[in-house]
């Protein structure tokens, strides 16, 4: 028997385009010459993807225009998409108008350069420094392009997907080594001959942290602290090898092989009578940092665009020279 009902039309997939009259249309009205690709995010915010050379103009006009008033930079970050390149992301918010927007742009993985927005938002200073050291993005015109989190003598970008973490990463989360030591897996023969109540007999030994005695907790903390110390020693060895340009200690390791154990720590010296008291502050043996260079002023973009670009490039050059001098000073070159 054939049904006479008209079959329902297939549902169209939901559109990712912002609805008409959204903030994306306002941006297009304010800057008609800029190419905007608009989409809705999972948080129901509007995301605008723009060319990298338009970032400063779009963010500056977005703050100054009365219809936008993006006076708060909530966050600035980046994402490494490997083959597609780097994506730089700005989360903006208008406190007076209570509206938000996300500005995105694509950058090449090698030679990623974008104009700094520290002259628009003061809080972009640290955010751009973090993006620079974590992803290798250079911000033209940044007043202080030094490392924010890493040591000044480390020239790596840890949040790049290409950065190898295996030799220096530390275990996180569940303490597998401790659990395996306390509860070794049974041998196959033992497993077959185990009584049905073997699991119940072993249950009291499987203590949670909150069920441990203070002595057991101290023992576990000591083991974890020892592993952290070993990982830090290994990371220090890796950094020294990289700075010296030498191959890893013990020669190259085969793929998948475990890293060699770090050098044994020197035995603790016996306490001397003239030792400093425990409350004495630790002395910093590093040489003092060189004074910051005299930075050139940046002209207005409309009055002197060439002078502005030259001043920004000079600031980047001075910042790099300062960072290189500090690294050489710390290495004792």
XYZ file of C-alpha atoms in Angstrom:
333
model
C 0.000 0.000 0.000
C 1.419 3.308 -1.078
C 1.133 6.326 1.188
C -0.502 9.406 -0.301
C 1.294 11.763 2.047
C 3.840 14.088 0.514
C 7.321 13.172 1.764
C 8.848 15.789 4.020
C 11.585 17.908 2.487
C 15.054 17.074 3.782
C 16.221 19.414 6.489
C 18.889 21.864 5.394
C 22.050 21.893 7.475
C 22.200 24.845 9.848
C 23.971 27.846 8.373
C 27.179 29.025 10.010
C 26.628 32.556 8.751
C 25.691 35.225 11.311
C 22.078 36.406 11.098
C 21.272 39.629 9.203
C 21.935 42.755 11.228
C 24.678 41.151 13.305
C 27.888 42.876 14.299
C 29.502 41.445 11.163
C 27.331 43.765 9.046
C 28.376 46.735 11.192
C 32.060 45.958 10.604
C 31.424 45.733 6.856
C 29.682 49.123 6.910
C 32.486 50.745 8.902
C 35.273 49.267 6.729
C 33.835 48.429 3.295
C 37.286 47.953 1.716
C 38.336 45.179 4.120
C 37.559 41.555 3.274
C 35.584 39.920 6.111
C 34.694 36.227 6.373
C 32.029 35.922 9.068
C 30.982 32.807 10.983
C 29.299 31.916 14.255
C 31.376 30.304 16.997
C 30.215 27.560 19.360
C 29.665 30.216 21.997
C 27.267 32.119 19.683
C 29.805 34.875 19.101
C 30.594 36.310 15.689
C 34.076 35.496 14.365
C 35.549 37.634 11.585
C 38.527 36.332 9.604
C 40.514 39.126 7.944
C 43.825 39.526 6.092
C 46.861 39.826 8.362
C 47.786 43.266 7.020
C 44.366 44.609 8.099
C 44.543 43.539 11.755
C 45.711 46.862 13.186
C 43.249 48.909 11.125
C 40.254 46.691 11.942
C 40.972 46.568 15.678
C 41.727 50.295 15.872
C 38.569 51.294 13.972
C 36.557 48.814 16.021
C 37.555 50.618 19.193
C 37.062 54.154 17.880
C 33.798 53.786 15.937
C 30.669 54.703 17.912
C 28.737 51.760 16.451
C 31.279 49.223 17.727
C 33.145 50.670 20.769
C 35.292 47.566 21.323
C 37.066 49.046 24.338
C 38.156 45.758 25.970
C 40.645 43.186 24.712
C 39.478 40.115 26.629
C 42.123 37.755 25.300
C 44.727 37.376 22.581
C 46.166 34.009 21.591
C 47.253 31.841 18.665
C 46.755 28.289 17.370
C 49.173 26.134 15.380
C 47.247 24.271 12.658
C 50.437 22.705 11.250
C 49.994 22.523 7.438
C 47.463 25.383 7.394
C 49.764 27.692 9.337
C 49.242 29.799 12.454
C 45.949 31.424 13.389
C 46.093 34.530 15.573
C 42.934 35.289 17.553
C 41.677 38.450 19.295
C 38.615 38.351 21.587
C 37.106 41.845 21.843
C 34.195 43.187 23.881
C 32.267 46.447 24.062
C 31.364 47.308 27.639
C 28.999 50.199 26.715
C 27.148 48.230 24.005
C 27.532 44.756 25.574
C 28.526 43.071 22.347
C 31.447 40.789 21.523
C 33.415 39.806 18.438
C 36.343 37.529 17.640
C 38.924 38.719 15.098
C 41.044 36.035 13.410
C 43.769 35.971 10.797
C 46.027 33.381 9.182
C 49.822 33.644 9.286
C 52.498 31.457 7.684
C 54.262 28.979 9.959
C 57.660 30.404 8.993
C 58.234 34.149 9.172
C 54.955 34.978 10.940
C 54.878 38.775 11.298
C 51.968 40.994 12.296
C 51.604 44.580 13.501
C 51.420 45.091 17.260
C 48.243 46.481 18.813
C 49.927 47.627 22.037
C 49.214 51.219 21.004
C 45.476 50.375 21.026
C 45.225 48.076 24.069
C 47.831 48.233 26.823
C 47.060 44.679 27.954
C 48.215 43.384 24.550
C 51.801 43.927 25.753
C 52.097 40.690 27.726
C 49.719 38.766 25.452
C 51.900 39.502 22.411
C 55.079 38.622 24.311
C 53.555 35.262 25.221
C 52.448 34.614 21.610
C 55.929 35.545 20.402
C 57.790 33.112 22.659
C 55.221 30.298 22.475
C 54.465 30.419 18.720
C 57.296 32.450 17.158
C 55.089 35.323 15.930
C 56.926 38.644 15.590
C 54.906 41.758 16.471
C 56.126 44.851 14.640
C 56.198 47.859 16.940
C 56.069 46.014 20.260
C 57.844 48.155 22.893
C 59.445 45.256 24.806
C 59.688 42.003 22.768
C 61.415 39.907 25.433
C 60.393 36.454 26.646
C 57.603 36.636 29.192
C 57.584 33.127 30.689
C 60.698 31.326 29.439
C 64.294 32.053 30.364
C 65.906 34.626 28.107
C 68.493 32.140 26.843
C 65.861 29.703 25.498
C 65.035 30.084 21.802
C 62.198 27.573 21.465
C 58.454 27.838 20.818
C 56.828 25.234 23.105
C 53.251 25.562 21.801
C 54.227 24.794 18.213
C 53.036 21.334 17.159
C 56.535 20.691 15.801
C 58.185 21.256 19.209
C 59.402 17.909 20.657
C 58.166 17.482 24.209
C 58.937 13.795 24.816
C 62.527 14.249 26.101
C 61.575 16.837 28.728
C 57.913 16.340 29.616
C 56.950 15.188 33.093
C 54.216 12.744 34.016
C 50.893 14.346 34.842
C 47.684 13.020 36.360
C 47.528 9.398 37.548
C 50.724 8.156 39.181
C 51.067 4.945 37.129
C 54.510 4.088 38.515
C 53.351 4.338 42.119
C 50.168 2.333 41.464
C 52.029 -0.430 39.594
C 54.585 -0.685 42.375
C 51.870 -1.075 44.999
C 49.732 -3.456 42.899
C 51.924 -5.493 40.517
C 49.985 -7.421 37.849
C 49.727 -11.163 38.596
C 51.626 -13.721 36.572
C 49.505 -15.737 34.089
C 49.697 -18.905 36.216
C 48.803 -17.018 39.356
C 45.912 -15.369 37.575
C 44.442 -18.718 36.548
C 44.800 -20.202 40.029
C 43.588 -17.137 41.849
C 40.666 -17.704 44.149
C 37.387 -15.876 43.461
C 37.887 -13.797 46.581
C 41.414 -12.682 45.592
C 40.163 -9.287 44.474
C 38.333 -8.852 47.746
C 41.454 -9.824 49.690
C 43.529 -7.252 47.815
C 40.932 -4.503 48.113
C 42.116 -3.128 51.485
C 45.596 -2.475 50.014
C 44.250 -0.122 47.326
C 44.119 3.034 49.348
C 43.016 6.354 48.042
C 45.021 9.415 48.931
C 42.476 10.528 51.498
C 42.689 7.086 53.159
C 46.481 7.105 53.503
C 48.280 7.778 56.724
C 50.448 10.854 57.014
C 53.598 8.700 56.685
C 52.297 7.114 53.457
C 51.464 10.523 52.029
C 54.928 11.816 52.875
C 56.500 8.788 51.152
C 54.419 9.350 48.037
C 55.210 13.070 47.956
C 58.924 12.289 48.301
C 58.797 9.868 45.349
C 56.978 12.407 43.198
C 59.436 15.148 44.156
C 62.322 12.870 43.186
C 60.801 12.262 39.743
C 60.260 15.991 39.215
C 63.886 16.680 40.178
C 65.096 14.050 37.694
C 62.956 15.569 34.935
C 64.313 19.048 35.654
C 67.901 17.791 35.591
C 67.241 16.104 32.247
C 65.695 19.295 30.842
C 68.765 21.278 31.976
C 71.044 18.776 30.227
C 68.987 19.049 27.033
C 69.174 22.859 27.090
C 72.940 22.780 27.641
C 73.389 20.333 24.748
C 71.276 22.483 22.455
C 73.144 25.679 23.329
C 76.491 23.941 22.809
C 75.356 22.412 19.514
C 76.401 18.964 20.729
C 74.515 15.701 20.085
C 72.504 14.244 22.971
C 74.539 12.651 25.727
C 75.322 9.026 24.906
C 74.874 9.524 21.143
C 71.640 9.553 19.177
C 68.909 7.374 20.617
C 66.956 4.932 18.464
C 63.375 5.904 17.783
C 61.085 5.009 20.667
C 63.940 4.434 23.108
C 63.651 5.901 26.593
C 65.870 8.900 27.397
C 69.034 8.167 29.388
C 68.916 8.852 33.119
C 70.178 12.282 34.159
C 73.554 12.573 35.851
C 73.474 11.668 39.504
C 73.216 14.616 41.820
C 76.236 15.399 43.948
C 75.927 14.176 47.548
C 74.786 16.788 49.973
C 77.649 18.416 51.833
C 77.826 18.110 55.588
C 76.475 21.199 57.337
C 79.311 23.560 58.139
C 79.515 25.801 61.129
C 79.816 28.894 58.980
C 76.850 27.930 56.742
C 74.320 30.664 56.148
C 71.138 30.434 58.259
C 68.089 28.824 56.634
C 66.254 32.140 56.617
C 68.908 33.881 54.502
C 67.576 34.822 51.047
C 68.979 32.960 48.026
C 71.583 34.896 46.085
C 71.015 35.465 42.354
C 74.337 34.803 40.602
C 73.108 35.971 37.219
C 74.564 39.233 35.898
C 72.191 42.194 35.854
C 70.212 42.695 32.674
C 71.430 45.432 30.300
C 69.399 48.644 30.361
C 66.612 48.875 27.763
C 67.495 50.819 24.612
C 66.135 54.239 23.732
C 63.082 53.461 21.583
C 62.125 55.779 18.708
C 58.699 57.379 18.792
C 56.110 56.049 16.324
C 54.551 58.672 14.006
C 50.873 58.750 13.120
C 49.890 56.227 10.440
C 47.960 58.752 8.314
C 50.528 61.561 8.487
C 53.692 59.502 7.950
C 53.025 55.830 7.097
C 56.593 55.205 5.896
C 58.091 56.780 9.004
C 55.761 54.718 11.185
C 56.826 51.470 9.497
C 60.509 52.421 9.793
C 60.143 53.292 13.499
C 58.358 50.013 14.198
C 61.042 48.030 12.368
C 63.730 49.855 14.365
C 61.964 48.945 17.624
C 61.899 45.283 16.637
C 65.607 45.407 15.724
C 66.544 47.016 19.046
C 64.448 44.474 20.950
C 66.135 41.568 19.208
C 69.582 43.029 19.882
C 68.708 43.438 23.563
C 67.481 39.825 23.804
C 70.594 38.522 22.004
C 72.895 40.531 24.280
C 71.132 39.193 27.362
C 71.404 35.585 26.149
C 75.107 36.028 25.432
C 75.583 37.584 28.861
C 73.865 34.672 30.604
C 75.951 32.141 28.659
C 79.149 34.002 29.514
C 80.075 34.735 25.870
